[in-house]
Amino acid sequence: MTTLTLERPGAAAGPVAGPLVDRFGRVHTDLRVSVTDRCSLRCSYCMPEHGVPLAPASFLLDASEIVRLVGIATRLGVTQVRLTGGEPLLRADLVDIVAGIAGLPARPEVSLTTNGLGLARLAGPLAAAGLGRVNVSLDSVDRVHYAAITRRDRLDDVLAGLEAARAVGLDPIKLNAVLLRGVNEADAVPLLDFALARGYELRFIEQMPLDGGHTWRRAAMIGADEILARLGASHRLTPLDGRGAAPAARWLVDDGPGVVGVIAAVTRPFCGACERVRLTADGCMRNCLFARGESDLREALRDGATDAELADMFRACVAAKRAGHGIGEPGFAQPTRPMSAIGG
């Protein structure tokens, strides 16, 4: 395993102190780090069938650069690091990245969002490197519906990955599902039953305007009210308190212990409590999924910026964060980058 260091040779360490606070008083402790914009699926709500333009390999941060920037973020108060993509399991040095982040002095919680392909092979090494838990995208347990959404017949590989993750203790295992009208809305209850039977926590995510094909239409989206109505027809749902800054509102299912969540970013925005910032695979910091601008940390880092200078860029980016994402407001425009390039 490669040994990664926080400082690159020759970089002067400067004073770095947190927290990361925006002008509305929100303290940011959750960093989402995309490690690649490549993906092994072509989910219809994310990418066109032919894919999207990819960043040149030279633009992507290497493992030591990722660990250095995450290290600075932890010194600014970040306590949770989620590795995303694209599909992070496609990154050949992912285990080294996890080990480098998990070994930082601040010991952040390290998690991973994945489509599950390859997880059967990598769950063990990732857990040994310090990964704490996984979120796995699974929009249907019906093989035909899964293939229709992802444009790949790989459901068996995802299920094998889930079992491997559970076997090595990557708990809690959370499932992320997007319901698409006319495709898999009838799969809501079967997905919940599948999760309850195995001790996974299912979260439904409202489809957001982040697809590479720019085909999203609010009128066609399946929102939180409809999702809960479908689940409530078969299960008793009791709202849970204590959401805090978490994106998912949660319900106890049939008096427990199972829980289901809904991330309703469109119909029930939770921007007022947001504590998340994002680092793209090509080294740009974004203070919101729907941000209109971003800060190029890669260029500064490669030009010899000190930790203190990079920390100032973190602070400036967070300070410029808007009150909310603005979906539904006059003048809202979908980001030019799709979700696969921003990182979930």
CSV table of C-alpha atoms in Angstrom, one decimal, residues 39-304:
chain,number,residue,atom,x,y,z
A,39,CYS,CA,-18.9,5.4,-14.2
A,40,SER,CA,-19.6,1.8,-15.0
A,41,LEU,CA,-23.4,2.3,-15.3
A,42,ARG,CA,-25.5,4.7,-17.5
A,43,CYS,CA,-28.5,5.4,-15.2
A,44,SER,CA,-31.1,7.2,-17.1
A,45,TYR,CA,-31.6,9.9,-14.4
A,46,CYS,CA,-27.9,10.6,-14.4
A,47,MET,CA,-26.3,10.1,-17.9
A,48,PRO,CA,-27.3,9.7,-21.5
A,49,GLU,CA,-26.7,6.2,-22.9
A,50,HIS,CA,-23.6,7.4,-24.7
A,51,GLY,CA,-22.1,8.9,-21.6
A,52,VAL,CA,-20.9,12.5,-21.0
A,53,PRO,CA,-17.6,14.3,-21.7
A,54,LEU,CA,-14.9,13.3,-19.2
A,55,ALA,CA,-12.1,15.3,-17.7
A,56,PRO,CA,-8.6,14.5,-19.1
A,57,ALA,CA,-6.7,12.2,-16.7
A,58,SER,CA,-4.1,14.8,-16.0
A,59,PHE,CA,-6.8,17.1,-14.5
A,60,LEU,CA,-7.8,14.5,-11.9
A,61,LEU,CA,-6.3,14.9,-8.5
A,62,ASP,CA,-3.9,12.1,-7.6
A,63,ALA,CA,-4.1,10.3,-4.3
A,64,SER,CA,-1.6,12.4,-2.4
A,65,GLU,CA,-3.4,15.6,-3.6
A,66,ILE,CA,-6.8,14.3,-2.4
A,67,VAL,CA,-5.4,13.4,1.0
A,68,ARG,CA,-3.6,16.7,1.4
A,69,LEU,CA,-6.8,18.7,0.6
A,70,VAL,CA,-8.9,16.5,2.9
A,71,GLY,CA,-6.3,16.9,5.6
A,72,ILE,CA,-6.7,20.7,5.3
A,73,ALA,CA,-10.5,20.3,5.5
A,74,THR,CA,-10.3,18.3,8.7
A,75,ARG,CA,-8.2,21.0,10.2
A,76,LEU,CA,-11.0,23.4,9.3
A,77,GLY,CA,-13.5,21.3,11.2
A,78,VAL,CA,-14.6,18.6,8.7
A,79,THR,CA,-15.4,15.4,10.6
A,80,GLN,CA,-17.1,13.4,7.9
A,81,VAL,CA,-15.7,12.5,4.5
A,82,ARG,CA,-17.8,10.8,1.8
A,83,LEU,CA,-16.0,9.4,-1.3
A,84,THR,CA,-18.1,9.5,-4.4
A,85,GLY,CA,-17.9,9.7,-8.2
A,86,GLY,CA,-18.8,8.9,-10.9
A,87,GLU,CA,-18.1,5.4,-9.6
A,88,PRO,CA,-15.3,5.5,-7.0
A,89,LEU,CA,-14.6,1.7,-7.2
A,90,LEU,CA,-13.2,2.4,-10.7
A,91,ARG,CA,-10.3,4.3,-9.1
A,92,ALA,CA,-7.4,1.9,-9.0
A,93,ASP,CA,-5.8,3.6,-6.0
A,94,LEU,CA,-9.0,3.9,-4.0
A,95,VAL,CA,-7.8,1.7,-1.1
A,96,ASP,CA,-4.7,4.0,-0.8
A,97,ILE,CA,-6.9,7.1,-0.7
A,98,VAL,CA,-9.1,5.6,2.0
A,99,ALA,CA,-6.1,4.6,4.1
A,100,GLY,CA,-4.6,8.1,3.7
A,101,ILE,CA,-7.7,9.8,4.8
A,102,ALA,CA,-8.5,7.4,7.6
A,103,GLY,CA,-4.9,7.9,8.9
A,104,LEU,CA,-5.1,11.7,9.2
A,105,PRO,CA,-4.6,13.0,12.7
A,106,ALA,CA,-8.2,14.2,12.9
A,107,ARG,CA,-9.4,10.6,12.2
A,108,PRO,CA,-12.5,11.6,10.2
A,109,GLU,CA,-15.4,9.2,9.6
A,110,VAL,CA,-14.8,7.8,6.0
A,111,SER,CA,-17.8,6.5,4.0
A,112,LEU,CA,-18.4,5.7,0.3
A,113,THR,CA,-21.2,6.0,-2.1
A,114,THR,CA,-21.1,3.4,-4.9
A,115,ASN,CA,-23.2,1.6,-7.4
A,116,GLY,CA,-21.9,-1.7,-5.9
A,117,LEU,CA,-20.2,-3.1,-9.0
A,118,GLY,CA,-16.9,-4.4,-7.8
A,119,LEU,CA,-17.8,-4.1,-4.1
A,120,ALA,CA,-17.7,-7.9,-3.7
A,121,ARG,CA,-14.0,-7.7,-4.5
A,122,LEU,CA,-13.1,-4.5,-2.7
A,123,ALA,CA,-15.2,-4.5,0.5
A,124,GLY,CA,-12.6,-6.3,2.5
A,125,PRO,CA,-9.5,-4.2,1.4
A,126,LEU,CA,-11.5,-1.0,1.9
A,127,ALA,CA,-12.7,-2.0,5.4
A,128,ALA,CA,-9.1,-2.9,6.3
A,129,ALA,CA,-7.9,0.5,5.0
A,130,GLY,CA,-10.4,2.3,7.3
A,131,LEU,CA,-13.6,2.7,5.4
A,132,GLY,CA,-16.5,2.8,7.9
A,133,ARG,CA,-19.7,2.3,5.9
A,134,VAL,CA,-21.2,2.4,2.4
A,135,ASN,CA,-24.2,3.8,0.6
A,136,VAL,CA,-25.1,1.6,-2.4
A,137,SER,CA,-27.3,2.8,-5.2
A,138,LEU,CA,-30.1,0.3,-5.9
A,139,ASP,CA,-33.2,1.5,-7.8
A,140,SER,CA,-34.9,-1.8,-8.1
A,141,VAL,CA,-34.6,-5.5,-7.0
A,142,ASP,CA,-36.4,-6.4,-10.2
A,143,ARG,CA,-33.8,-7.5,-12.7
A,144,VAL,CA,-35.7,-6.1,-15.8
A,145,HIS,CA,-36.4,-2.8,-14.1
A,146,TYR,CA,-32.8,-2.5,-12.8
A,147,ALA,CA,-31.4,-3.1,-16.3
A,148,ALA,CA,-33.8,-0.6,-17.8
A,149,ILE,CA,-32.7,2.1,-15.5
A,150,THR,CA,-29.0,1.4,-15.5
A,151,ARG,CA,-28.7,0.2,-19.1
A,152,ARG,CA,-26.6,-2.7,-17.7
A,153,ASP,CA,-27.7,-6.2,-16.5
A,154,ARG,CA,-25.6,-6.2,-13.3
A,155,LEU,CA,-28.1,-6.6,-10.5
A,156,ASP,CA,-26.5,-9.9,-9.3
A,157,ASP,CA,-23.2,-8.1,-8.9
A,158,VAL,CA,-24.7,-5.4,-6.7
A,159,LEU,CA,-26.4,-7.9,-4.5
A,160,ALA,CA,-23.1,-9.8,-4.1
A,161,GLY,CA,-21.4,-6.5,-3.2
A,162,LEU,CA,-24.0,-5.8,-0.5
A,163,GLU,CA,-23.4,-9.2,1.1
A,164,ALA,CA,-19.7,-8.7,1.0
A,165,ALA,CA,-20.0,-5.3,2.7
A,166,ARG,CA,-22.1,-6.8,5.4
A,167,ALA,CA,-19.7,-9.7,5.9
A,168,VAL,CA,-16.8,-7.3,6.6
A,169,GLY,CA,-18.8,-5.0,8.9
A,170,LEU,CA,-19.3,-1.9,6.8
A,171,ASP,CA,-22.4,-0.9,8.8
A,172,PRO,CA,-24.8,0.6,8.6
A,173,ILE,CA,-25.4,-0.2,4.9
A,174,LYS,CA,-27.7,2.3,3.3
A,175,LEU,CA,-29.4,1.9,0.0
A,176,ASN,CA,-30.1,4.9,-2.3
A,177,ALA,CA,-33.1,4.6,-4.7
A,178,VAL,CA,-34.6,7.0,-7.2
A,179,LEU,CA,-38.1,6.3,-8.5
A,180,LEU,CA,-38.9,7.1,-12.1
A,181,ARG,CA,-42.4,7.5,-13.3
A,182,GLY,CA,-43.4,4.7,-15.7
A,183,VAL,CA,-40.3,2.7,-14.9
A,184,ASN,CA,-39.9,1.6,-11.2
A,185,GLU,CA,-42.5,3.5,-9.1
A,186,ALA,CA,-44.1,0.1,-8.3
A,187,ASP,CA,-40.8,-1.1,-6.9
A,188,ALA,CA,-41.0,1.2,-3.8
A,189,VAL,CA,-42.5,-1.4,-1.5
A,190,PRO,CA,-40.5,-4.3,-2.8
A,191,LEU,CA,-37.4,-2.3,-2.2
A,192,LEU,CA,-38.4,-1.5,1.3
A,193,ASP,CA,-39.2,-5.1,2.1
A,194,PHE,CA,-35.9,-6.2,0.6
A,195,ALA,CA,-34.0,-3.7,2.9
A,196,LEU,CA,-36.0,-4.5,6.0
A,197,ALA,CA,-35.4,-8.2,5.6
A,198,ARG,CA,-31.6,-7.7,5.5
A,199,GLY,CA,-31.2,-4.9,8.0
A,200,TYR,CA,-30.3,-2.2,5.4
A,201,GLU,CA,-31.6,1.3,5.6
A,202,LEU,CA,-33.3,2.4,2.5
A,203,ARG,CA,-33.5,6.1,1.4
A,204,PHE,CA,-35.5,7.3,-1.5
A,205,ILE,CA,-34.0,10.3,-3.3
A,206,GLU,CA,-36.2,12.7,-5.3
A,207,GLN,CA,-34.8,13.0,-8.8
A,208,MET,CA,-32.9,16.3,-9.1
A,209,PRO,CA,-32.0,18.5,-12.1
A,210,LEU,CA,-28.5,17.1,-12.3
A,211,ASP,CA,-28.7,14.7,-15.2
A,212,GLY,CA,-26.2,14.8,-18.0
A,213,GLY,CA,-28.9,14.9,-20.7
A,214,HIS,CA,-30.8,17.8,-19.1
A,215,THR,CA,-34.1,15.9,-19.4
A,216,TRP,CA,-35.3,16.6,-15.8
A,217,ARG,CA,-38.9,17.9,-15.5
A,218,ARG,CA,-40.4,18.7,-12.1
A,219,ALA,CA,-43.9,17.6,-13.3
A,220,ALA,CA,-42.6,14.1,-14.1
A,221,MET,CA,-40.7,13.7,-10.8
A,222,ILE,CA,-42.0,11.4,-8.1
A,223,GLY,CA,-41.9,13.5,-4.9
A,224,ALA,CA,-41.8,12.8,-1.2
A,225,ASP,CA,-45.6,12.8,-0.7
A,226,GLU,CA,-46.2,10.2,-3.4
A,227,ILE,CA,-43.3,8.1,-2.1
A,228,LEU,CA,-44.7,8.1,1.4
A,229,ALA,CA,-48.2,7.4,0.2
A,230,ARG,CA,-46.9,4.3,-1.7
A,231,LEU,CA,-45.0,3.0,1.4
A,232,GLY,CA,-47.8,3.9,3.8
A,233,ALA,CA,-50.2,1.7,1.9
A,234,SER,CA,-48.3,-1.4,3.0
A,235,HIS,CA,-46.4,-0.3,6.1
A,236,ARG,CA,-47.0,1.9,9.2
A,237,LEU,CA,-44.7,4.9,9.1
A,238,THR,CA,-43.9,6.9,12.3
A,239,PRO,CA,-41.8,10.1,11.8
A,240,LEU,CA,-38.6,10.2,13.7
A,241,ASP,CA,-37.2,13.4,15.3
A,242,GLY,CA,-33.6,14.4,15.6
A,243,ARG,CA,-32.8,14.9,11.9
A,244,GLY,CA,-30.3,17.6,12.5
A,245,ALA,CA,-28.3,18.4,9.3
A,246,ALA,CA,-28.9,15.0,7.8
A,247,PRO,CA,-30.4,15.2,4.2
A,248,ALA,CA,-32.8,12.3,4.9
A,249,ALA,CA,-36.0,12.7,6.9
A,250,ARG,CA,-36.6,9.3,8.5
A,251,TRP,CA,-39.6,7.1,9.5
A,252,LEU,CA,-39.8,4.1,11.8
A,253,VAL,CA,-41.4,1.2,9.8
A,254,ASP,CA,-44.0,-0.9,11.5
A,255,ASP,CA,-42.7,0.1,15.0
A,256,GLY,CA,-39.1,-0.8,14.1
A,257,PRO,CA,-36.4,-1.6,14.2
A,258,GLY,CA,-36.4,-0.9,10.5
A,259,VAL,CA,-36.2,2.7,9.3
A,260,VAL,CA,-36.8,4.3,5.9
A,261,GLY,CA,-35.6,7.8,4.7
A,262,VAL,CA,-36.6,10.3,2.1
A,263,ILE,CA,-34.2,12.9,0.7
A,264,ALA,CA,-36.7,15.5,-0.7
A,265,ALA,CA,-34.3,18.1,-1.9
A,266,VAL,CA,-36.8,19.4,-4.4
A,267,THR,CA,-40.2,19.4,-2.6
A,268,ARG,CA,-39.0,19.7,1.0
A,269,PRO,CA,-35.7,21.6,0.8
A,270,PHE,CA,-33.4,21.3,3.8
A,271,CYS,CA,-30.8,24.0,2.7
A,272,GLY,CA,-31.2,25.9,6.0
A,273,ALA,CA,-29.3,23.1,7.9
A,274,CYS,CA,-26.9,22.2,5.1
A,275,GLU,CA,-23.4,21.4,6.4
A,276,ARG,CA,-21.9,19.9,3.2
A,277,VAL,CA,-19.3,21.1,0.7
A,278,ARG,CA,-17.9,19.2,-2.3
A,279,LEU,CA,-14.6,18.6,-3.9
A,280,THR,CA,-14.7,17.4,-7.6
A,281,ALA,CA,-12.4,14.9,-9.1
A,282,ASP,CA,-10.6,17.6,-11.0
A,283,GLY,CA,-10.0,19.6,-7.8
A,284,CYS,CA,-12.7,22.2,-7.8
A,285,MET,CA,-14.5,23.1,-4.5
A,286,ARG,CA,-18.2,23.6,-4.7
A,287,ASN,CA,-20.3,24.9,-1.8
A,288,CYS,CA,-23.6,23.4,-3.2
A,289,LEU,CA,-24.7,20.8,-5.7
A,290,PHE,CA,-26.3,23.6,-7.6
A,291,ALA,CA,-23.6,26.2,-7.2
A,292,ARG,CA,-23.1,28.7,-10.0
A,293,GLY,CA,-19.3,28.9,-9.4
A,294,GLU,CA,-16.5,26.9,-7.9
A,295,SER,CA,-12.9,27.4,-6.7
A,296,ASP,CA,-10.1,25.7,-8.5
A,297,LEU,CA,-7.9,24.2,-5.8
A,298,ARG,CA,-6.0,22.0,-8.2
A,299,GLU,CA,-4.4,24.8,-10.0
A,300,ALA,CA,-3.4,26.6,-6.8
A,301,LEU,CA,-2.2,23.4,-5.2
A,302,ARG,CA,0.0,22.5,-8.3
A,303,ASP,CA,1.3,26.1,-8.4
A,304,GLY,CA,2.8,25.6,-4.9
